[in-house]
Coordinates of C-alpha atoms and ligand atoms in Angstrom, one line a residue:
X14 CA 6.7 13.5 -26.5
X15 CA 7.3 10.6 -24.0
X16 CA 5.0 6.9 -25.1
X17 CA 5.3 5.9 -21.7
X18 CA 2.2 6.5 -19.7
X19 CA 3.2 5.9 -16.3
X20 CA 0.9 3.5 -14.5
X21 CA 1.1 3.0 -10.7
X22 CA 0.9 -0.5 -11.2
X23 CA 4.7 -0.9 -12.8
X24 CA 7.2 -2.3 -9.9
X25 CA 10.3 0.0 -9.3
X26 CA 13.4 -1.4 -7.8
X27 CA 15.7 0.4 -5.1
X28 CA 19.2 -0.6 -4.8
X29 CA 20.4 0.6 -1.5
X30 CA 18.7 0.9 0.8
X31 CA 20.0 4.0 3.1
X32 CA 18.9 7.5 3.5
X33 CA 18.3 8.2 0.0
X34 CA 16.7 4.4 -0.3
X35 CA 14.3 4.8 1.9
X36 CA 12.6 7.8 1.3
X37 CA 12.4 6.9 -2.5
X38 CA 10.6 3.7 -1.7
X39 CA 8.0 6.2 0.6
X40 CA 7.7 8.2 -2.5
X41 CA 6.9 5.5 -4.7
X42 CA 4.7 3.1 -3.2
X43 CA 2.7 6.3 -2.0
X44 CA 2.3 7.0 -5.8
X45 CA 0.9 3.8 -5.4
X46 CA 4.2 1.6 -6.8
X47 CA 5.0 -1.8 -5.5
X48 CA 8.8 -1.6 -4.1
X49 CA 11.5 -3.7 -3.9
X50 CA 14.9 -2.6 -2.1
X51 CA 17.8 -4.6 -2.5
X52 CA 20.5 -4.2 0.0
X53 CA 23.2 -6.6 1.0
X54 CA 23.8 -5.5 4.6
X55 CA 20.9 -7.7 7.0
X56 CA 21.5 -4.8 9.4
X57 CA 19.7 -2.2 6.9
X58 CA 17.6 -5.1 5.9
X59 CA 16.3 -5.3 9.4
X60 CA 15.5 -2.2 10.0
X61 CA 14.2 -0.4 7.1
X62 CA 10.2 -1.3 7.3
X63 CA 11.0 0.6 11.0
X64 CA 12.1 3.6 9.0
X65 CA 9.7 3.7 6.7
X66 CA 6.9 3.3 9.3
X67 CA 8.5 5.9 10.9
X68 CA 8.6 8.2 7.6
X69 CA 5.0 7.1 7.0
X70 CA 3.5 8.2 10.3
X71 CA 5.0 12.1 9.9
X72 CA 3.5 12.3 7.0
X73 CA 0.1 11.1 7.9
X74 CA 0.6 13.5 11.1
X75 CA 0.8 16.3 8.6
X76 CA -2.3 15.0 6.8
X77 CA -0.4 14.2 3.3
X78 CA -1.7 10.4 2.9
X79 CA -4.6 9.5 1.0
X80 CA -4.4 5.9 2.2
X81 CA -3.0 4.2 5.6
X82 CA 0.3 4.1 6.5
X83 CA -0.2 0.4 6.7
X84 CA -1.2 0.3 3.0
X85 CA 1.4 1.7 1.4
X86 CA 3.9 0.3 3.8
X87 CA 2.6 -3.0 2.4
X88 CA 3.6 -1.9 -0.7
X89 CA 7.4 -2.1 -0.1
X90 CA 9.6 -5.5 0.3
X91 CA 13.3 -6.1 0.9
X92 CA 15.6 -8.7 -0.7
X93 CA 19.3 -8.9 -0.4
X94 CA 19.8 -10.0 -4.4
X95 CA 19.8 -7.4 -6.9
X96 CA 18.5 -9.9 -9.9
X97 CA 14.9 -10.2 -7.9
X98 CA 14.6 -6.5 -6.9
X99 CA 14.6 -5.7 -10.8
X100 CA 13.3 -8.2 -12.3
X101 CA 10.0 -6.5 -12.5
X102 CA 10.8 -3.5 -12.4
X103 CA 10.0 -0.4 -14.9
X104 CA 12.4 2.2 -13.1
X105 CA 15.1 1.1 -11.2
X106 CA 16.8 3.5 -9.0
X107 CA 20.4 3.2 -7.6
X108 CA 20.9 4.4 -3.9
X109 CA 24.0 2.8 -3.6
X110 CA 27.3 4.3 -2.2
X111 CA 29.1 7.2 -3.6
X112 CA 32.0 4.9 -5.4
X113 CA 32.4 4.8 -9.3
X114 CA 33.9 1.2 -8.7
X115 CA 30.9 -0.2 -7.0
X116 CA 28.0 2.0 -8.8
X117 CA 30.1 0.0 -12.1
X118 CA 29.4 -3.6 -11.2
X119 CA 25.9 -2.8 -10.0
X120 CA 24.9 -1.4 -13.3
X121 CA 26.1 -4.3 -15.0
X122 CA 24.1 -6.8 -12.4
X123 CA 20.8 -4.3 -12.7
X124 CA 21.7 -3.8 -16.8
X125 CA 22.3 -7.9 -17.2
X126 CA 19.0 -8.6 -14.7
X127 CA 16.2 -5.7 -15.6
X128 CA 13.7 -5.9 -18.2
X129 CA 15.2 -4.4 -21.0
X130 CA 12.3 -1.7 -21.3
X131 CA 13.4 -0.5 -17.8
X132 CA 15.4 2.9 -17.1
X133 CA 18.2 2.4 -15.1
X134 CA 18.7 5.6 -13.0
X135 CA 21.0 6.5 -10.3
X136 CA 21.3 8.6 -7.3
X137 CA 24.5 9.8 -7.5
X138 CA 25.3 13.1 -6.2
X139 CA 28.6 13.7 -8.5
X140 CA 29.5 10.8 -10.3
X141 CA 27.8 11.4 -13.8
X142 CA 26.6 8.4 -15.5
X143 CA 29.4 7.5 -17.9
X144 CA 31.6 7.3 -15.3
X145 CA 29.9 4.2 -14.5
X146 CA 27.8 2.9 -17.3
X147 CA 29.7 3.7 -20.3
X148 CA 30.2 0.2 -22.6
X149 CA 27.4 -1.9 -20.6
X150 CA 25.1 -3.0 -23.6
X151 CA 22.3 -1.6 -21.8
X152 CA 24.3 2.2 -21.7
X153 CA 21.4 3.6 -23.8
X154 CA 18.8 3.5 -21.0
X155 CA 21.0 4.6 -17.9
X156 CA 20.6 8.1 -16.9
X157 CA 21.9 9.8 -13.3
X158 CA 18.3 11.1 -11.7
X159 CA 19.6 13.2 -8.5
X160 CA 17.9 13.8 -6.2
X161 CA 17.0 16.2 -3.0
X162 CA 17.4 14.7 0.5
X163 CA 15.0 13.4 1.4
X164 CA 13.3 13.1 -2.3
X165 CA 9.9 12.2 -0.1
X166 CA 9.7 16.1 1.1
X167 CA 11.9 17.6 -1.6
X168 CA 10.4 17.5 -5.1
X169 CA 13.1 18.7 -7.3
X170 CA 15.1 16.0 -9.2
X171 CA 17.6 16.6 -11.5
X172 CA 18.0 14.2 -14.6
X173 CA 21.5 13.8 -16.1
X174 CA 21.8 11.6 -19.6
X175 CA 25.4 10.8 -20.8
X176 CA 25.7 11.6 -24.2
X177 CA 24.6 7.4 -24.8
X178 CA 21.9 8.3 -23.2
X179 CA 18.7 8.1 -25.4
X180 CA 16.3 10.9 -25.4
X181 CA 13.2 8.3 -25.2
X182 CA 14.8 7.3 -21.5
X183 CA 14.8 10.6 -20.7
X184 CA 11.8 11.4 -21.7
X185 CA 10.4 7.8 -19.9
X186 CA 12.4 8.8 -16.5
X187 CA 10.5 12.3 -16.3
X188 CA 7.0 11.0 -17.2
X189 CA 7.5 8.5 -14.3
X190 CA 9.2 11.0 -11.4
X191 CA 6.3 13.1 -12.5
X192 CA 3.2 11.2 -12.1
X193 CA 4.8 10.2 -9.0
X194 CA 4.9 13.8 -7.4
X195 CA 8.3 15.0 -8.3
X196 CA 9.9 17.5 -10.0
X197 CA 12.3 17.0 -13.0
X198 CA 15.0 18.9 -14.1
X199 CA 17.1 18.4 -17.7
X200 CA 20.6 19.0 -17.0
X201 CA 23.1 18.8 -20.4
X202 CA 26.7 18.3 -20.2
X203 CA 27.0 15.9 -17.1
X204 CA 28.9 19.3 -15.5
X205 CA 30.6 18.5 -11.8
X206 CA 27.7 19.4 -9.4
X207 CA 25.1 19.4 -11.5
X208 CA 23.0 22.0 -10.8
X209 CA 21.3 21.6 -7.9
X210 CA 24.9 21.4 -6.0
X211 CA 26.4 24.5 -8.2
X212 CA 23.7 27.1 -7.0
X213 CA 23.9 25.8 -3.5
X214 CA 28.2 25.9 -3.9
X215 CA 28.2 29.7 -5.5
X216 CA 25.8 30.7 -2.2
X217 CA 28.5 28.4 -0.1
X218 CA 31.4 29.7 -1.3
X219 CA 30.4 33.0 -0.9
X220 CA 28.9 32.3 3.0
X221 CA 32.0 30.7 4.1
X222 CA 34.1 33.9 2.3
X223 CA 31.8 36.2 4.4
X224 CA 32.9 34.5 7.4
X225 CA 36.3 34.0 6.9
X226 CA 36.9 37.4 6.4
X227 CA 34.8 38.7 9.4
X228 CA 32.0 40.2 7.1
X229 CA 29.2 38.1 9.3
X230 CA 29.1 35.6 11.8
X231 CA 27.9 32.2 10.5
X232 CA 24.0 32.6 12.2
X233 CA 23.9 35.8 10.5
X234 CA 24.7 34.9 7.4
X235 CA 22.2 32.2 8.0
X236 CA 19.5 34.6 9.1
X237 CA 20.3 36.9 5.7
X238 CA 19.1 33.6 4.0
X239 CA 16.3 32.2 6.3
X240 CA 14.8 35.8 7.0
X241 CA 15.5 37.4 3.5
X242 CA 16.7 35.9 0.3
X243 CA 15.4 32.0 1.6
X244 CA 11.6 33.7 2.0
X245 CA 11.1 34.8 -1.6
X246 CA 13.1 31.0 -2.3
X247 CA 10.9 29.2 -1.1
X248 CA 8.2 30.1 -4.0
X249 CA 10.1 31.4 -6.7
X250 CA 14.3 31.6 -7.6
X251 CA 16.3 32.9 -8.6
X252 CA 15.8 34.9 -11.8
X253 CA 12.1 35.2 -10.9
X254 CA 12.9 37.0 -7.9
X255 CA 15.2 39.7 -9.6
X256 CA 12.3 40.2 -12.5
X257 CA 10.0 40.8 -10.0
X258 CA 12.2 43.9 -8.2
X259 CA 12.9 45.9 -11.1
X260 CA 10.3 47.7 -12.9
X261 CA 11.4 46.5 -16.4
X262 CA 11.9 43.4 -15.2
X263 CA 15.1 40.9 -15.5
X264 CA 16.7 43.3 -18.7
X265 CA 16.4 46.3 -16.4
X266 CA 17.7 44.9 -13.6
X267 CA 20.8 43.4 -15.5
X268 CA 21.2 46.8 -16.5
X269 CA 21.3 48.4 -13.3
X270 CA 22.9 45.8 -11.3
X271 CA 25.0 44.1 -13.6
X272 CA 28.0 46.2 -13.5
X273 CA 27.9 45.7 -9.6
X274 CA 27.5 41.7 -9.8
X275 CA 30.6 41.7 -11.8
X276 CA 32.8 43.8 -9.7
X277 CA 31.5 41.3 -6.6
X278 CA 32.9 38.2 -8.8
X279 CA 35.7 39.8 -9.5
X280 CA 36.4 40.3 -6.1
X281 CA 36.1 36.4 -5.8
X282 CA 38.6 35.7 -9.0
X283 CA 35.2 35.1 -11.3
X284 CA 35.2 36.7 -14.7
X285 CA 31.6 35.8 -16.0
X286 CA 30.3 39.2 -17.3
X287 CA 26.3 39.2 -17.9
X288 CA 26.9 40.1 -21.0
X289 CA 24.3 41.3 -23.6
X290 CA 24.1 38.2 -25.5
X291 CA 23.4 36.2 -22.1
X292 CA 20.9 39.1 -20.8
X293 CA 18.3 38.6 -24.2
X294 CA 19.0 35.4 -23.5
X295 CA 17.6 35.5 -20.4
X296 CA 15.1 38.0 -20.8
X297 CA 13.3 36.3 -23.6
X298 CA 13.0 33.6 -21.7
X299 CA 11.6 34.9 -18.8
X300 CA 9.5 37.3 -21.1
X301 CA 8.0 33.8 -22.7
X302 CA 6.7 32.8 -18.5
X303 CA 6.2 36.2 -17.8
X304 CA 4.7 38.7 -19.9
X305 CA 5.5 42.1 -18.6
X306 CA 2.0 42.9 -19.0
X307 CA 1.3 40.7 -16.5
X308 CA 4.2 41.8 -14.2
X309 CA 2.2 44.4 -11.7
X310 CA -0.1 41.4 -11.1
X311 CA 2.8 39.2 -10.4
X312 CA 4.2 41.6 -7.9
X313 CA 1.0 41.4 -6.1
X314 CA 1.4 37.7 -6.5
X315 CA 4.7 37.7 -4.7
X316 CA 3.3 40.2 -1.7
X317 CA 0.1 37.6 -1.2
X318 CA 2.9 34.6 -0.9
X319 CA 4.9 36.5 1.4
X320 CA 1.7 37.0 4.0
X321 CA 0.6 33.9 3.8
X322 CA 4.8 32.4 5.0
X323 CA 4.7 34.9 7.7
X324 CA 1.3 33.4 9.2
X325 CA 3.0 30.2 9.0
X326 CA 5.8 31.1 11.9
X327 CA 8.6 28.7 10.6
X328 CA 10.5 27.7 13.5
X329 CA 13.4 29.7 14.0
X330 CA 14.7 28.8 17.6
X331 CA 18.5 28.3 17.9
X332 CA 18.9 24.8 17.4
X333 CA 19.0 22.8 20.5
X334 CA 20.7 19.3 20.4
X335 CA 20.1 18.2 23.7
Ligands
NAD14 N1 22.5 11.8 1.5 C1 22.2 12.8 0.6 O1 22.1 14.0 1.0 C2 22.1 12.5 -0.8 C3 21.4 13.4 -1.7 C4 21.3 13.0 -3.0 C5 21.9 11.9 -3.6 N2 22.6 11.1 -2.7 C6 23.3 9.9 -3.3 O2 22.5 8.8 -3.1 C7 23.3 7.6 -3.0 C8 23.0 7.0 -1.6 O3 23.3 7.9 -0.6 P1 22.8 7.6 0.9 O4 23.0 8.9 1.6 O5 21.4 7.0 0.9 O6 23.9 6.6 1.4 P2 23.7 5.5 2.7 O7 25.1 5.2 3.1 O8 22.7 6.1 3.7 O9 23.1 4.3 2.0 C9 23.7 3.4 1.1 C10 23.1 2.0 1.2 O10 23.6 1.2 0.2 C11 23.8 -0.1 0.7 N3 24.8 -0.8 -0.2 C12 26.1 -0.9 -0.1 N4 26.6 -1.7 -1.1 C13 25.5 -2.1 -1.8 C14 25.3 -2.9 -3.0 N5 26.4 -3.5 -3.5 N6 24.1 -3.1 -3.5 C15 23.0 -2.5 -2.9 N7 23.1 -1.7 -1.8 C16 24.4 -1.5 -1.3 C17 24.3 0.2 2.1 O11 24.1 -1.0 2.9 C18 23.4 1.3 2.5 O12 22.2 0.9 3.1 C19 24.8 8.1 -3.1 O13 25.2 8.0 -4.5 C20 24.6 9.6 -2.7 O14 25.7 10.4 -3.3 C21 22.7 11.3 -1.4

């Protein structure tokens, strides 16, 4: 169990401040942190409170601020020097760009300059962690926290320790994203991708294999996602979705479909067999969320979440970039 408590109070430091940057520093000080983003171009400098103003103001359009826009704005300052963004700071996240090199001397400034009760987390979308922080005397407290663009709207965040990485930092990183809205991930092994980017690359490799061999033109292949597999996606994934087809739930439908998921890797040079080791695996967990008891309700469940998207509309006019 985590001894942090989070408390809005605590300052967390951005370093960068782009894309990524920005919309954590709307996330946080709208969880009520103060902010500091340290970047060292003046041009960002200049014109990130416009962003985040701008940020700000959609989501009070769509009614999800509790304060003004002016408030929590208020909350965030910029500074070009690393040492002052942290030097408060309980959380500092790195938004820097994607270069070991340069991630490497920031974590030594932000290691050498931060409280040392701080976790030092980065962005990074591939780089694991002891690429960059491996030997700083600090290494025990730096974890990569990826997360999804923008982390304002997208709540998943995957945390990546090194194996230096202590579990208390872990453990300290999720209890903050957390009470801050989001929503952490463990992810073991620092594998390439992590696993946000691996489910989104096996559904990429598979869409640009589709089209390369004249299966589906690219907008269909997009609509099989937006108007099928993306609808049940957008509440529940994958492994809940195939649970919920097959009566029997996730066993049965390993047993049914199994043999035709392998024969469809094979086809693509992939060996990795469901086997029945993997599928108790599997089941048992699912069986721990999901009782199969409870599984007729759950269907039910799934029909009352599919209504309720289609009286939404979701926009689905071919994009226009005029
Ligand atoms: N864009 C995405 O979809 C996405 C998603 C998840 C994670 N990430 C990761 O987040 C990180 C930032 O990505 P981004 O898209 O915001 O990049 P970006 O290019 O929009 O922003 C990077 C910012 O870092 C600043 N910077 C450069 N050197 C710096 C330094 N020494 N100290 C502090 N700031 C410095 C730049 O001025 C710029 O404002 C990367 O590691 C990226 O891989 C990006």
């Amino acid at each position: 169990m985590s001894e942090h408590h989070p408390s809005a109070a605590e300052g967390i430091a951005v370093i960068g401040g782009g894309s990524i940057g920005v919309a954590f520093a709307v996330l946080f000080a709208r969880a009520g942190h103060p902010v500091r983003i340290s970047d060292p171009s003046p041009d960002r400098r200049a014109i990130i409170p416009t962003e985040i103003a701008a940020r700000l103001d959609g989501l009070a359009e769509h009614g999800l601020l509790e304060e003004t826009t002016a408030d929590i704005a208020a909350r965030i300052t910029t500074t070009d020097s690393v040492a002052d963004a942290v030097s408060d700071a309980v959380l500092v996240q790195e938004c820097a760009p994607e270069r070991a090199d340069l991630k490497r001397a920031l974590f030594a400034e932000v290691d050498e300059n931060a409280p040392p009760e701080a976790v030092l987390a980065s962005s990074s979308s591939a780089l694991p962690v002891s690429r960059f922080a491996a030997g700083l005397p600090g290494e025990s407290r730096c974890l990569v926290a990826h997360p999804g663009n923008p982390p304002h709207l997208i709540p998943v965040i995957e945390l990546v320790p090194a194996p230096f990485t202590t579990e208390a930092t872990v453990e300290k990183a999720e209890a903050i994203y957390t009470d801050a809205g989001l929503s952490p991930i463990r992810v073991h092994g620092e594998p390439e991708g992590f696993v946000f980017n691996r489910l989104q690359g096996a559904l990429l490799r598979e869409a640009y294999c589709l089209v390369r061999d004249g299966v589906a033109s690219v907008d269909d292949v997009d609509k099989a996602v937006r108007d099928g597999l993306g609808r049940r996606w957008s509440f529940m994934c994958p492994f809940e979705t195939v649970d919920l087809n097959t009566r029997g739930g996730i066993e049965s439908h390993a047993a049914k479909m199994g043999p035709a998921y392998e024969r469809m890797g094979a086809e693509r040079g992939q060996h990795d067999p469901w086997t029945g080791d993997l599928v108790a695996a599997v089941t048992a967990q699912r069986r721990a969320l999901l009782p199969l008891d409870d599984w007729d309700k759950r269907v039910a469940w799934r029909d009352e979440q599919l209504m309720s998207n289609l009286l939404r509309t979701p926009d689905t006019t071919t994009e226009d970039h005029s």
